[in-house]
XYZ file of C-alpha atoms in Angstrom:
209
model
C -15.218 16.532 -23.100
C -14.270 14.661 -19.977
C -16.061 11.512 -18.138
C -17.556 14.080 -15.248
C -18.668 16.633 -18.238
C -20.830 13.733 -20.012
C -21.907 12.231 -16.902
C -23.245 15.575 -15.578
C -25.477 15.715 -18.760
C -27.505 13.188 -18.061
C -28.143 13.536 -14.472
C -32.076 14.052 -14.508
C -33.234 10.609 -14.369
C -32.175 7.705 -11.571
C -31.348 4.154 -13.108
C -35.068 3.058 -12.347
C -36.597 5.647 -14.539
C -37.284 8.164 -11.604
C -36.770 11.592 -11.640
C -33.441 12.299 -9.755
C -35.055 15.107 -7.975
C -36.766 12.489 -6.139
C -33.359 11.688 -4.964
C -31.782 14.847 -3.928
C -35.212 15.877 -2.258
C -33.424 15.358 0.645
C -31.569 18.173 1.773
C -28.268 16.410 2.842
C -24.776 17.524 2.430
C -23.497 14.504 0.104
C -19.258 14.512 -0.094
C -17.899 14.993 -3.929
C -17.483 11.707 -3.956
C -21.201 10.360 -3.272
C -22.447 13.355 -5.938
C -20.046 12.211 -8.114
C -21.327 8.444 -7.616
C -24.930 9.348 -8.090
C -24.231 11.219 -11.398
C -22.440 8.415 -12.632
C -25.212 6.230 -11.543
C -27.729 7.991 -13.177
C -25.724 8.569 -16.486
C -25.308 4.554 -16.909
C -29.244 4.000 -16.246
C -29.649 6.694 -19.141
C -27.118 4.732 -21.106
C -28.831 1.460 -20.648
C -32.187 3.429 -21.354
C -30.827 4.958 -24.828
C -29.340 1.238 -25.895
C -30.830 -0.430 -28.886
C -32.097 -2.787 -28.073
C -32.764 -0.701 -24.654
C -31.281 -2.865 -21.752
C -32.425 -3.703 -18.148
C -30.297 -3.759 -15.164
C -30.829 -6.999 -14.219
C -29.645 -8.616 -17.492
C -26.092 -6.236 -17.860
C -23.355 -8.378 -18.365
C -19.943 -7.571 -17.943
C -19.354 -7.344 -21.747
C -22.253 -4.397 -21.581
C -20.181 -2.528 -19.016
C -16.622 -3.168 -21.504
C -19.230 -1.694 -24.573
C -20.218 1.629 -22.045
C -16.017 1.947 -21.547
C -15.621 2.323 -25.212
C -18.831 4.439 -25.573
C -16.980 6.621 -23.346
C -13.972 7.015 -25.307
C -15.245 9.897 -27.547
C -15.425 12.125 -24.668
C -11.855 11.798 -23.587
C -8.989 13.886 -23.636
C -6.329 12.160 -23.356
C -4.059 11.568 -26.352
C -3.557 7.682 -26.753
C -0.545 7.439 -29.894
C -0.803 4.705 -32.782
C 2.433 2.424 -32.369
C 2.970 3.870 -36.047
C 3.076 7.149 -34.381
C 6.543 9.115 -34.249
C 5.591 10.237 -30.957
C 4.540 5.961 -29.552
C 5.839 6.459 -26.472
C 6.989 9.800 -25.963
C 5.211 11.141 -22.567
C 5.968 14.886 -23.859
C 5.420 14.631 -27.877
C 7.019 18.316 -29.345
C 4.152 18.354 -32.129
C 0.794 17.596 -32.555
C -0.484 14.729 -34.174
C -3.682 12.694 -35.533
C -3.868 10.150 -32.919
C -7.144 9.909 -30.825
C -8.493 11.391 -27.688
C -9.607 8.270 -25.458
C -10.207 8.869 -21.863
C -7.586 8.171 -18.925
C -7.152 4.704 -18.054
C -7.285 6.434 -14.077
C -10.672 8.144 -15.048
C -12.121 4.910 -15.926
C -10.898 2.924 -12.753
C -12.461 5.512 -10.852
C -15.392 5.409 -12.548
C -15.774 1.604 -12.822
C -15.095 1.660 -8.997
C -17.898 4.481 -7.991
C -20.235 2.063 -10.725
C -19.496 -1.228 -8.424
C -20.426 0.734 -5.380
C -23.321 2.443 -6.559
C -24.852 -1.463 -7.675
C -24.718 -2.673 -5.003
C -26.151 -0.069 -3.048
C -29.296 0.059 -5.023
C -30.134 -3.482 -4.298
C -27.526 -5.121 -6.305
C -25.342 -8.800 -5.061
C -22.088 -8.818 -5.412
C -22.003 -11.853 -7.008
C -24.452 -9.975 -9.789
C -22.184 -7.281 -9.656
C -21.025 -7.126 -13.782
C -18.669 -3.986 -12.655
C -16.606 -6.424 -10.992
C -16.466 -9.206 -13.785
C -13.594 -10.576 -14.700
C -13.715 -9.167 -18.292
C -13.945 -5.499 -16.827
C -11.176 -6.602 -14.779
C -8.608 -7.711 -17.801
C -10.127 -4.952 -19.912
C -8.949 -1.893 -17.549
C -5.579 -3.850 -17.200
C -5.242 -3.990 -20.580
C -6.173 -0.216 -20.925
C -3.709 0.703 -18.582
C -0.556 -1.543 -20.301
C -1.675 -0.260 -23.710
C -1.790 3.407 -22.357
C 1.451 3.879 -20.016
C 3.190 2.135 -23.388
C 1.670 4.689 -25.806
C 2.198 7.307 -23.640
C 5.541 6.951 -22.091
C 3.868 6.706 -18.594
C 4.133 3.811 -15.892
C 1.912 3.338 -13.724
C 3.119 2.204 -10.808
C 0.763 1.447 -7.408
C 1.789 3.232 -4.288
C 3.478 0.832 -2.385
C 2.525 0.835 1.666
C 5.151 1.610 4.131
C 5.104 -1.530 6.182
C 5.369 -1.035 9.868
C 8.872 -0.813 11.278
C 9.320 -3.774 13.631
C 10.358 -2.744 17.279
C 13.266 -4.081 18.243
C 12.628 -6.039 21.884
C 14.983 -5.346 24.616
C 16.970 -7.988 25.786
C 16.783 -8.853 29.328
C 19.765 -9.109 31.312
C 19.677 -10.710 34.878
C 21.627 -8.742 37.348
C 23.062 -10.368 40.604
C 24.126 -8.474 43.666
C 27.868 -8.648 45.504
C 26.741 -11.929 47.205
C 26.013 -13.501 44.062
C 21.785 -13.623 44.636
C 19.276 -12.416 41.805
C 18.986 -8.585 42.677
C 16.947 -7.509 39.659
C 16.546 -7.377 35.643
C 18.358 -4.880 33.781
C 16.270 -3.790 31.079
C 18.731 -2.698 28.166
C 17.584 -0.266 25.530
C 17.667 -1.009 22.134
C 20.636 0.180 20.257
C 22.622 1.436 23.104
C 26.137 0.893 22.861
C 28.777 -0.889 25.241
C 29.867 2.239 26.621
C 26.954 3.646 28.015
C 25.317 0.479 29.339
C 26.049 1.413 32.407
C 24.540 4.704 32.430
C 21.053 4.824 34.035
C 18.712 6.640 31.255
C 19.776 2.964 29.880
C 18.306 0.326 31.769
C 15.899 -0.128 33.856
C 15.897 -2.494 36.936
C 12.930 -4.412 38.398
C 12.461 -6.579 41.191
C 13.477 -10.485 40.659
C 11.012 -11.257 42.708
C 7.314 -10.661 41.627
């Protein structure tokens, strides 16, 4: 069973203890991502509802968030191998094995991300915010080493394409038979000494302004 299939189960309640029809009374067009967020919202509120002792939002720590990661775990379907597994690090095992189903470090930085959102937009600080504590921090970090070793998988973060750097034109003062300032030749970039002359080249303005 995956993260969206148990957080879809309990979807009937908000985190305050009010219906979630009260919610989606309002007949708006939410993206997948906002219906996703409010089902993961109001699975955590059942969550903190079901704990024993049962737990109120104001008082969730970070290390309650790290013990609703792991609560998650027995939904997942991922397979995570033992380092005394044959297959430790094989990212295409050729047999089955006994290892257990955990879910996706990528599932659960989504998740955690859609969590820290949803806080704060309920009336949550940031600086209350336990989805961003440190600990939830090192413990998805440590997820992802533990899994992309066990699994045979890097992850690697998209790197952006930084923005090619235009090349100015240099500026070449031009002087007429009689030896005054006639213009400035403006050469193009990457042109070559034999066409420097030609005219789809340069462009000449007036010395004088």
């Amino acid at each position: 069973m995956s993260v969206a299939t148990i957080l879809n189960q309990f979807n009937s309640s908000d985190i305050n203890g009010a219906p979630s029809d009260n919610i989606g009374s309002q007949k708006t067009s939410l993206s997948r991502y906002e219906s996703q967020k409010r089902r993961d919202w109001n699975t955590f509120g059942q969550y903190l509802r079901n704990h024993k002792p049962p737990l109120v939002l104001s008082r969730c720590s970070g290390a309650h968030i790290l013990e609703f990661l792991k609560y998650l775990d027995q939904f997942g379907k991922t397979k995570v191998h033992n380092t005394t597994c044959l297959f430790f690090g094989h990212p295409h095992p050729p047999a089955p094995c006994s290892c257990p189903l955990k879910q996706a470090w990528g599932s659960l930085d989504a998740l955690v991300g859609r969590l820290r959102a949803a806080f704060e937009e309920n009336g949550g600080t940031p600086e209350a915010n336990p989805f961003g504590a440190r600990a939830v921090r090192l413990y998805l970090r440590e997820v992802r080493d533990s899994q992309a070793k066990a699994r045979g998988i890097a992850y690697e973060k998209k790197k952006r394409k930084k923005p090619q750097k235009q090349v100015e034109a240099p500026l070449i003062e031009e002087h007429d038979e009689d030896g005054n300032g006639g213009g400035i030749m403006i050469m193009a970039a990457g042109s070559s000494g034999a066409d420097r002359n030609s005219v789809g080249n340069r462009i000449s303005l007036p010395a004088c302004f």
